[in-house]
Coordinates of C-alpha atoms in Angstrom, one line a residue:
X1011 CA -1.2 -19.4 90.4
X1012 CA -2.0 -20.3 86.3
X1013 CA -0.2 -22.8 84.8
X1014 CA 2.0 -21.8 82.5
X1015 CA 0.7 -23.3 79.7
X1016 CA -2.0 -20.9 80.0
X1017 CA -0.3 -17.9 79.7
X1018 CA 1.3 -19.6 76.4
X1019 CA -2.0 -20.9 75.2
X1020 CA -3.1 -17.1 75.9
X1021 CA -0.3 -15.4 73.6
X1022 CA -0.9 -17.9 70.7
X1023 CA -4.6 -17.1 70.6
X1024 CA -3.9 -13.3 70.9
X1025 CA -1.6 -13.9 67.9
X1026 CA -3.7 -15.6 65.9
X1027 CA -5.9 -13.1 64.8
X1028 CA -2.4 -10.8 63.2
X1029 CA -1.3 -13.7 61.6
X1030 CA -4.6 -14.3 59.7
X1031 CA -5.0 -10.6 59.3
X1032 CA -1.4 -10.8 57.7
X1033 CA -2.0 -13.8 55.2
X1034 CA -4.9 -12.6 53.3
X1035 CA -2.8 -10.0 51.6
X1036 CA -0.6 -12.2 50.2
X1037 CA -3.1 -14.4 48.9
X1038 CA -4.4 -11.3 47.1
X1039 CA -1.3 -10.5 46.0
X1040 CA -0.9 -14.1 44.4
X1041 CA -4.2 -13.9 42.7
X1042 CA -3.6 -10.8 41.3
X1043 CA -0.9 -12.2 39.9
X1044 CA -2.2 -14.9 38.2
X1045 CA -4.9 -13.3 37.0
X1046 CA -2.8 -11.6 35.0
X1047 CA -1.5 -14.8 33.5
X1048 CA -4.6 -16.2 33.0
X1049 CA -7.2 -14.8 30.0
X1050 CA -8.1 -12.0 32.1
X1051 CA -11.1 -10.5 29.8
X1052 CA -12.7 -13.7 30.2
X1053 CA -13.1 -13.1 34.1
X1054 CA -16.1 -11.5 35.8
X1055 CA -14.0 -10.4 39.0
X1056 CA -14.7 -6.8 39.4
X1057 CA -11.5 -6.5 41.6
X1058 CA -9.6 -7.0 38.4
X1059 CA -10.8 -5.0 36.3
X1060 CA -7.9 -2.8 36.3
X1061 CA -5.5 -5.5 35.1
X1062 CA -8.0 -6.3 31.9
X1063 CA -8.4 -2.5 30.4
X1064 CA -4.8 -2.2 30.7
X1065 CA -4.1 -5.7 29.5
X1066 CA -6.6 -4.8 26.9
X1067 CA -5.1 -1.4 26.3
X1068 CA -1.9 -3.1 24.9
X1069 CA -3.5 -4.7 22.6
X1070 CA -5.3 -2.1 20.7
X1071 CA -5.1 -2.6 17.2
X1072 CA -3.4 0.8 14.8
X1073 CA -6.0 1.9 13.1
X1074 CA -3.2 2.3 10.2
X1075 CA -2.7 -1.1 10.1
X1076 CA -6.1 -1.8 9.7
X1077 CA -6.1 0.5 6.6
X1078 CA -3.5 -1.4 5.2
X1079 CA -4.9 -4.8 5.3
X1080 CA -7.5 -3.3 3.7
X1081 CA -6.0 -2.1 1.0
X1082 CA -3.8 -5.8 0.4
X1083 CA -7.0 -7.3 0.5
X1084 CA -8.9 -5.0 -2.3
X1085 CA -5.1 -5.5 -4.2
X1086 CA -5.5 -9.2 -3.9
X1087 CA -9.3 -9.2 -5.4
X1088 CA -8.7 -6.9 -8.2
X1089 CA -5.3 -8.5 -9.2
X1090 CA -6.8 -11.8 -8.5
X1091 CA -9.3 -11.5 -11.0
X1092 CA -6.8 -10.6 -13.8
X1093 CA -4.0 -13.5 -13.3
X1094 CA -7.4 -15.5 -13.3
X1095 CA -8.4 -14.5 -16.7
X1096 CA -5.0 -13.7 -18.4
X1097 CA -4.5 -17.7 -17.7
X1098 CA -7.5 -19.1 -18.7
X1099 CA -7.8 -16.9 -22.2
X1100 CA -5.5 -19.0 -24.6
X1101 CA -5.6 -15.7 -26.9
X1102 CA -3.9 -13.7 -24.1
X1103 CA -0.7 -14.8 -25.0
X1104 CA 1.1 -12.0 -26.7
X1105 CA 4.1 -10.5 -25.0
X1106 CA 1.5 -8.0 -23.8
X1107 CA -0.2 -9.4 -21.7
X1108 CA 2.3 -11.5 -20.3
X1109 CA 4.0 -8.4 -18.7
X1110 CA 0.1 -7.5 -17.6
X1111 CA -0.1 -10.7 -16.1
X1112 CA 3.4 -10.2 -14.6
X1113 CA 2.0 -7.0 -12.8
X1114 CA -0.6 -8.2 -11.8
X1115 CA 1.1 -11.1 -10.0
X1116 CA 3.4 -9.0 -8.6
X1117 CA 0.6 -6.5 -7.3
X1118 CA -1.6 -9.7 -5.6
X1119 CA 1.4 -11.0 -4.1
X1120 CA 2.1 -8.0 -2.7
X1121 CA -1.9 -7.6 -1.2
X1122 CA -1.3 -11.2 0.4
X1123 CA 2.2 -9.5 2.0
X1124 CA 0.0 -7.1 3.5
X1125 CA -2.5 -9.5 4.9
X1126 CA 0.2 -11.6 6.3
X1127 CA 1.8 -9.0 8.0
X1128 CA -1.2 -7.9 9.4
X1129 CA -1.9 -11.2 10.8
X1130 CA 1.8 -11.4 11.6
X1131 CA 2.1 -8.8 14.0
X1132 CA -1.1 -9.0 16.0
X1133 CA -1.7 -13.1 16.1
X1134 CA 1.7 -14.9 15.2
X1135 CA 4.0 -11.9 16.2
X1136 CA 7.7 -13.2 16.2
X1137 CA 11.0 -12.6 14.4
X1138 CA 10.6 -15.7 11.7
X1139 CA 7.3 -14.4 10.6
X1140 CA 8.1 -11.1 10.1
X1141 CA 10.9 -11.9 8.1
X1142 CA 9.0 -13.5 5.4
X1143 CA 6.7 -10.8 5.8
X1144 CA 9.6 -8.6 4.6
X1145 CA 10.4 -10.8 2.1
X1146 CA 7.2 -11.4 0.1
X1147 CA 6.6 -7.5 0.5
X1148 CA 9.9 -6.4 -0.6
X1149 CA 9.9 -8.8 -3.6
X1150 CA 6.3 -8.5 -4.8
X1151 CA 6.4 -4.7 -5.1
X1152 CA 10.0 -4.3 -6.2
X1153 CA 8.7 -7.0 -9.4
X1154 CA 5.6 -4.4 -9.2
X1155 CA 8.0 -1.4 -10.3
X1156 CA 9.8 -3.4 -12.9
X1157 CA 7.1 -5.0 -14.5
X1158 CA 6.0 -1.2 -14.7
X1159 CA 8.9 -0.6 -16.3
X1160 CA 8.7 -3.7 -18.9
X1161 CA 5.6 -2.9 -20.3
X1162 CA 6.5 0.7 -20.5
X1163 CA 9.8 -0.6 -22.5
X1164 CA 7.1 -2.8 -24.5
X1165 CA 5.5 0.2 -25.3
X1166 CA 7.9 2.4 -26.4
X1167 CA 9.9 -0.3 -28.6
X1168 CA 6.2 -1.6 -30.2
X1169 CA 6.1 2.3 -31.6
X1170 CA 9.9 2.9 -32.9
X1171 CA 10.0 -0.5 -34.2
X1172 CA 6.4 -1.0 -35.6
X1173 CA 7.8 -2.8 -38.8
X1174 CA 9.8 -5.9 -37.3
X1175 CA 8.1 -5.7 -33.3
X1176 CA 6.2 -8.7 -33.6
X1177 CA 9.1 -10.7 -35.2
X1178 CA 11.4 -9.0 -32.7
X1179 CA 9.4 -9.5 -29.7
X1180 CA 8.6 -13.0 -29.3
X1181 CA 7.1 -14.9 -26.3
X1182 CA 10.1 -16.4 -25.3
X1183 CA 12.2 -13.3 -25.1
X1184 CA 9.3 -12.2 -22.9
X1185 CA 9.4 -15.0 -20.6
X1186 CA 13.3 -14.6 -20.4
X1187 CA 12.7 -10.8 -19.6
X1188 CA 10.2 -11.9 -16.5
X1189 CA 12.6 -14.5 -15.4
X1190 CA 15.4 -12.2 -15.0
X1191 CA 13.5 -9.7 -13.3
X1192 CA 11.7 -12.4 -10.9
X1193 CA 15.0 -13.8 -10.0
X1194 CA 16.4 -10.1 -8.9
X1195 CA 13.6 -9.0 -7.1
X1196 CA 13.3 -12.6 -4.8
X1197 CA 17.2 -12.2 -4.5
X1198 CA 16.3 -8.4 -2.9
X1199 CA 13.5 -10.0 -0.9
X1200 CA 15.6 -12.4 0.5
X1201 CA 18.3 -10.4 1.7
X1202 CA 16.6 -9.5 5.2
X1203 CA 15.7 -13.4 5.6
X1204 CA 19.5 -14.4 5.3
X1205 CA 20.7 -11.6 7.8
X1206 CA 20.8 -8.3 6.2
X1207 CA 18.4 -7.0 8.8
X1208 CA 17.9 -5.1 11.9
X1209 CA 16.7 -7.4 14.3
X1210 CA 19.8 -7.5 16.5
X1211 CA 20.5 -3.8 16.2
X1212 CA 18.2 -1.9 16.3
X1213 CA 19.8 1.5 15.8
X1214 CA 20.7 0.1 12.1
X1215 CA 16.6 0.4 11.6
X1216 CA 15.3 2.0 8.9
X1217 CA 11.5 3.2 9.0
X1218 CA 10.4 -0.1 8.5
X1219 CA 11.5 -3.0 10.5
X1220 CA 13.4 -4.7 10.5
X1221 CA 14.7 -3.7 7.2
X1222 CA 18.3 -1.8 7.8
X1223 CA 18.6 1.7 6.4
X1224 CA 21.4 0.7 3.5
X1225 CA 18.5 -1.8 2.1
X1226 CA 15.9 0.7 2.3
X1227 CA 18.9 3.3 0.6
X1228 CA 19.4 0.8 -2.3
X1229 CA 15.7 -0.2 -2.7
X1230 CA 15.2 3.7 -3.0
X1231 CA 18.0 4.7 -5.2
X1232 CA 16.9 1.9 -7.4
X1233 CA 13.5 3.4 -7.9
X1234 CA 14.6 6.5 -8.0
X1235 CA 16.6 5.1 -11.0
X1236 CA 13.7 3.1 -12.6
X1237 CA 11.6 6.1 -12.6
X1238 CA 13.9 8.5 -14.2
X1239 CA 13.7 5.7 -16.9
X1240 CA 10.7 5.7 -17.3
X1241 CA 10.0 9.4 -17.7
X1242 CA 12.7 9.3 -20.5
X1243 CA 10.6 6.3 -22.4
X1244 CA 7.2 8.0 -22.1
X1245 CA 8.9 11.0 -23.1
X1246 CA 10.2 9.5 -26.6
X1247 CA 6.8 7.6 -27.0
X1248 CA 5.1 11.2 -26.6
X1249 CA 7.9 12.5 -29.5
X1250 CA 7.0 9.2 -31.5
X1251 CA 3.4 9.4 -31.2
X1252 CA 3.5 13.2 -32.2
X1253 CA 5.7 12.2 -35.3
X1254 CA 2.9 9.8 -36.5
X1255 CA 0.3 11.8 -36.2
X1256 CA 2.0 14.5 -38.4
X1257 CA 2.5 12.3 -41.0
X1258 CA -1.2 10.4 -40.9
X1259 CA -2.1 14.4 -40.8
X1260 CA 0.1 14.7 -43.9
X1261 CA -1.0 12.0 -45.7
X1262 CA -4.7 11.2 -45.4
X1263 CA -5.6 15.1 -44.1
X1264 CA -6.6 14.4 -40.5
X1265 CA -4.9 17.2 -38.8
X1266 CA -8.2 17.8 -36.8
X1267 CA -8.7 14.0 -36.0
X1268 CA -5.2 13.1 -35.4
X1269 CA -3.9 16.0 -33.3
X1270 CA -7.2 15.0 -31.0
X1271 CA -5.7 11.3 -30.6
X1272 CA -2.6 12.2 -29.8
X1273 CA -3.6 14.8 -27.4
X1274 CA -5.6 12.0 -25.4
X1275 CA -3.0 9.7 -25.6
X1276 CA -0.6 12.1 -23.9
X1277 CA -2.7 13.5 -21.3
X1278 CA -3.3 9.3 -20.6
X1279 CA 0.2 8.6 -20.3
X1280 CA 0.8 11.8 -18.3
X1281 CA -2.1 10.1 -15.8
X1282 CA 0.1 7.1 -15.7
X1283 CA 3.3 8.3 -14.9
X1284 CA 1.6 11.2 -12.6
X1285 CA -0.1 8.8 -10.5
X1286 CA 2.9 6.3 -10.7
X1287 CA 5.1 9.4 -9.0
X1288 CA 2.8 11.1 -6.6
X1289 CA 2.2 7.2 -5.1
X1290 CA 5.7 5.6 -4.8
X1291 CA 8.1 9.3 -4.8
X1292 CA 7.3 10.1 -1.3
X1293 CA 7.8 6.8 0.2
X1294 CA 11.6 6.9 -1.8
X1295 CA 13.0 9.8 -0.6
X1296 CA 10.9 9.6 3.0
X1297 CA 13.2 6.0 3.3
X1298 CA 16.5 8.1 2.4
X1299 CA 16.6 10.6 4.7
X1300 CA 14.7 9.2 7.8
X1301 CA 15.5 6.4 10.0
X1302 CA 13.4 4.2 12.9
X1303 CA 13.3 7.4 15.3
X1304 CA 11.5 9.2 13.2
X1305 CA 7.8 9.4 14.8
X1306 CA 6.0 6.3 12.8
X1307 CA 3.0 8.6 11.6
X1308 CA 5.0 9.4 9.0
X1309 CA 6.0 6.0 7.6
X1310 CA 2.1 5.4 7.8
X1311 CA 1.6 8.6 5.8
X1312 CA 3.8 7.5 3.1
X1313 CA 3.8 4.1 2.6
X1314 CA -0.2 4.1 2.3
X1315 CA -0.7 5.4 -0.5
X1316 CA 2.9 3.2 -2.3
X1317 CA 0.5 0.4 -1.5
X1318 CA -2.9 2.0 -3.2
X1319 CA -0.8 2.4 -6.6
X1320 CA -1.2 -1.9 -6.7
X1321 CA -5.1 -1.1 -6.3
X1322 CA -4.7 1.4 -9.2
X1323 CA -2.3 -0.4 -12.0
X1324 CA -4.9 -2.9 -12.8
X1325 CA -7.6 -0.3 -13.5
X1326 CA -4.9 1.5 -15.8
X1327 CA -3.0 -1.7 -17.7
X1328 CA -5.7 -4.2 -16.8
X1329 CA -9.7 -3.0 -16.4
X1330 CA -8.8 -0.6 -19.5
X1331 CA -8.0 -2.9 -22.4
X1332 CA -10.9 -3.9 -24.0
X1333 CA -9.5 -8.1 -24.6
X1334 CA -9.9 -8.1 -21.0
X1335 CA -13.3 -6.6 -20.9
X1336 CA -14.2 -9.1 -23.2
X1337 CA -12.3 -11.6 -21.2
X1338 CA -14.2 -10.8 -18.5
X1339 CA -17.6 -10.2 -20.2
X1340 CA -17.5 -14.0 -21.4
X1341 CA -16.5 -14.9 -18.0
X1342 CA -19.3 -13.3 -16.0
X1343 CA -22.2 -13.5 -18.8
X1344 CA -21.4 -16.0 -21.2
X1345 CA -21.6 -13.2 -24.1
X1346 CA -20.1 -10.6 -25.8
X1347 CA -21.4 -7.0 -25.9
X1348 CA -21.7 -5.6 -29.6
X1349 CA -19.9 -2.8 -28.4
X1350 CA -16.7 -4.4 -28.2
X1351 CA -14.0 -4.3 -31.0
X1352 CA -12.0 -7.4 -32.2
X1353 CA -9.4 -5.5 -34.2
X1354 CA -5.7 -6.6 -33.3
X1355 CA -4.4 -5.2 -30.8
X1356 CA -0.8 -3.8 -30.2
X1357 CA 1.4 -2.9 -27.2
X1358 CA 0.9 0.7 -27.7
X1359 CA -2.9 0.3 -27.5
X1360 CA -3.0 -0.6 -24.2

């Protein structure tokens, strides 16, 4: 008759090969697992392969951001260039070209915003950073706008007061001016960093996080308002200019020459104001009536081309004025082209 140890010692080693049958899934199991916590595209392990695509999958970069660090980058290099020059010219210092300089400030802070939020939100994506992200954005293209609307102010009082403008106007008024206008927009920048935003509810969102839907409302409005403005100044610069010319006309018989001048000047303030309108207008009223479940194609759609109006404003104010281009001419060649003029230049020149 066996022992009875036998039959035990029979049973274990029948039940052996179930148990080690039933461990290897687990230790799959756990691998898989932290495989996934490990840098996954780095492994060679066809077995996972799954796990990298999709981990890989989820990180896919929006073409649409791509576009817009793009764009902030071209925006920092042009602007870049004219902050650079406007400093280092000691005979750019009239109120003109501070206001320039002011834009252009404003416009290659706002190229870095979009570089840093780029960078933000695929490499160092959490809620501090995009905070100041909001910030500098919201603050560098709101003092954008108004330093739009300074120099068109510039304009339009350097042409109804011609006679007493350049005792009128002095530096320091202009740096007073900026200062104000610096101080509001950083104050509107700062309002998501100090709580006015949309990070703990998210239902408050409007179509750009986490900016709440009243601040995108009274950043809106507020262009809205600054654009209506504006028209009205270009519109009495338009009846100003058309005045002058009547009376040059008058007075030294031009009526051929003069009515051509003025017609170019118009139809190159109606480029400005048109390409100011058709860039920022459908971003405003987009952020009025649509909030965060709105599909995010269109925030894309519209906010693109707000940003590509900073790539254009120093080509208009900046690229255009012929002190820069000889600014720049010194700069790059150490010369001056013959073809360049050194009359005096006022604010309605530019």
């Amino acid at each position: 008759m066996p022992c009875p140890f036998v039959f035990e010692l029979s049973a274990f080693v029948l039940s052996c090969p179930q148990m080690m049958l039933s461990i290897p899934p687990v230790m799959n199991g756990q691998a898989r697992n932290s495989s996934k916590l490990s840098l996954s595209w780095l492994s060679s392990d066809d077995s996972n392969s799954s796990v990298t695509t999709s981990d890989l999958a989820t990180e896919t970069v929006n073409p649409w951001d791509i576009a817009l660090c793009v764009v902030g980058t071209v925006i920092s290099c042009e602007n870049a260039i004219v902050v650079a020059v406007i400093f280092y010219t000691p005979t750019l210092r009239t109120p003109m070209f501070i206001l320039i300089g002011s834009l252009a400030l404003a416009d290659l802070l706002g190229g870095v915003g979009l570089i840093l939020n780029f960078i933000f939100l695929y490499l160092l994506n959490f809620e501090a950073a995009r905070l100041v992200s909001a910030a500098l954005l919201i603050a560098s293209f709101s003092a954008s706008v108004c330093s739009l609307l300074a120099i068109t102010m510039d304009r339009y009082l350097s042409l109804y007061n011609a006679l007493t403008y350049h005792t009128e106007r002095t530096t320091t008024f202009t740096y007073l001016v900026l200062f104000a206008i610096w101080v509001t927009c950083i104050s509107l920048g700062s309002l998501p960093v100090v709580g006015w935003n949309c990070l703990e509810d998210e239902t408050s969102c409007s179509v750009i996080k986490p900016i709440t839907k009243n601040n995108a409302a009274v950043l809106s409005v507020s262009f809205l308002l600054i654009f209506a403005l504006m028209l009205q100044l270009y519109v009495q610069i338009c009846k100003i200019a058309f005045r002058h010319a009547q009376q040059i006309a008058v007075q030294y018989h031009f009526v051929a020459t003069s009515s051509t001048s003025t017609r170019k000047g118009i139809s190159t303030l109606s480029v400005i104001l048109g390409t100011f309108a058709a860039c920022w207008i459908p971003f405003a009223i987009y952020c009025l009536i649509a909030d965060s479940s709105y599909p995010l194609i269109y925030t894309y759609v519209t906010v693109l081309p707000a940003t590509c109006n900073s790539v254009i404003n120093p080509i208009i104010y900046a690229y255009r004025n012929p002190d820069i281009q000889k600014s720049l001419w010194v700069a790059c060649c150490g010369c001056i082209s013959s073809n360049f003029s050194f009359r005096p230049r006022s604010s309605s020149d530019v």
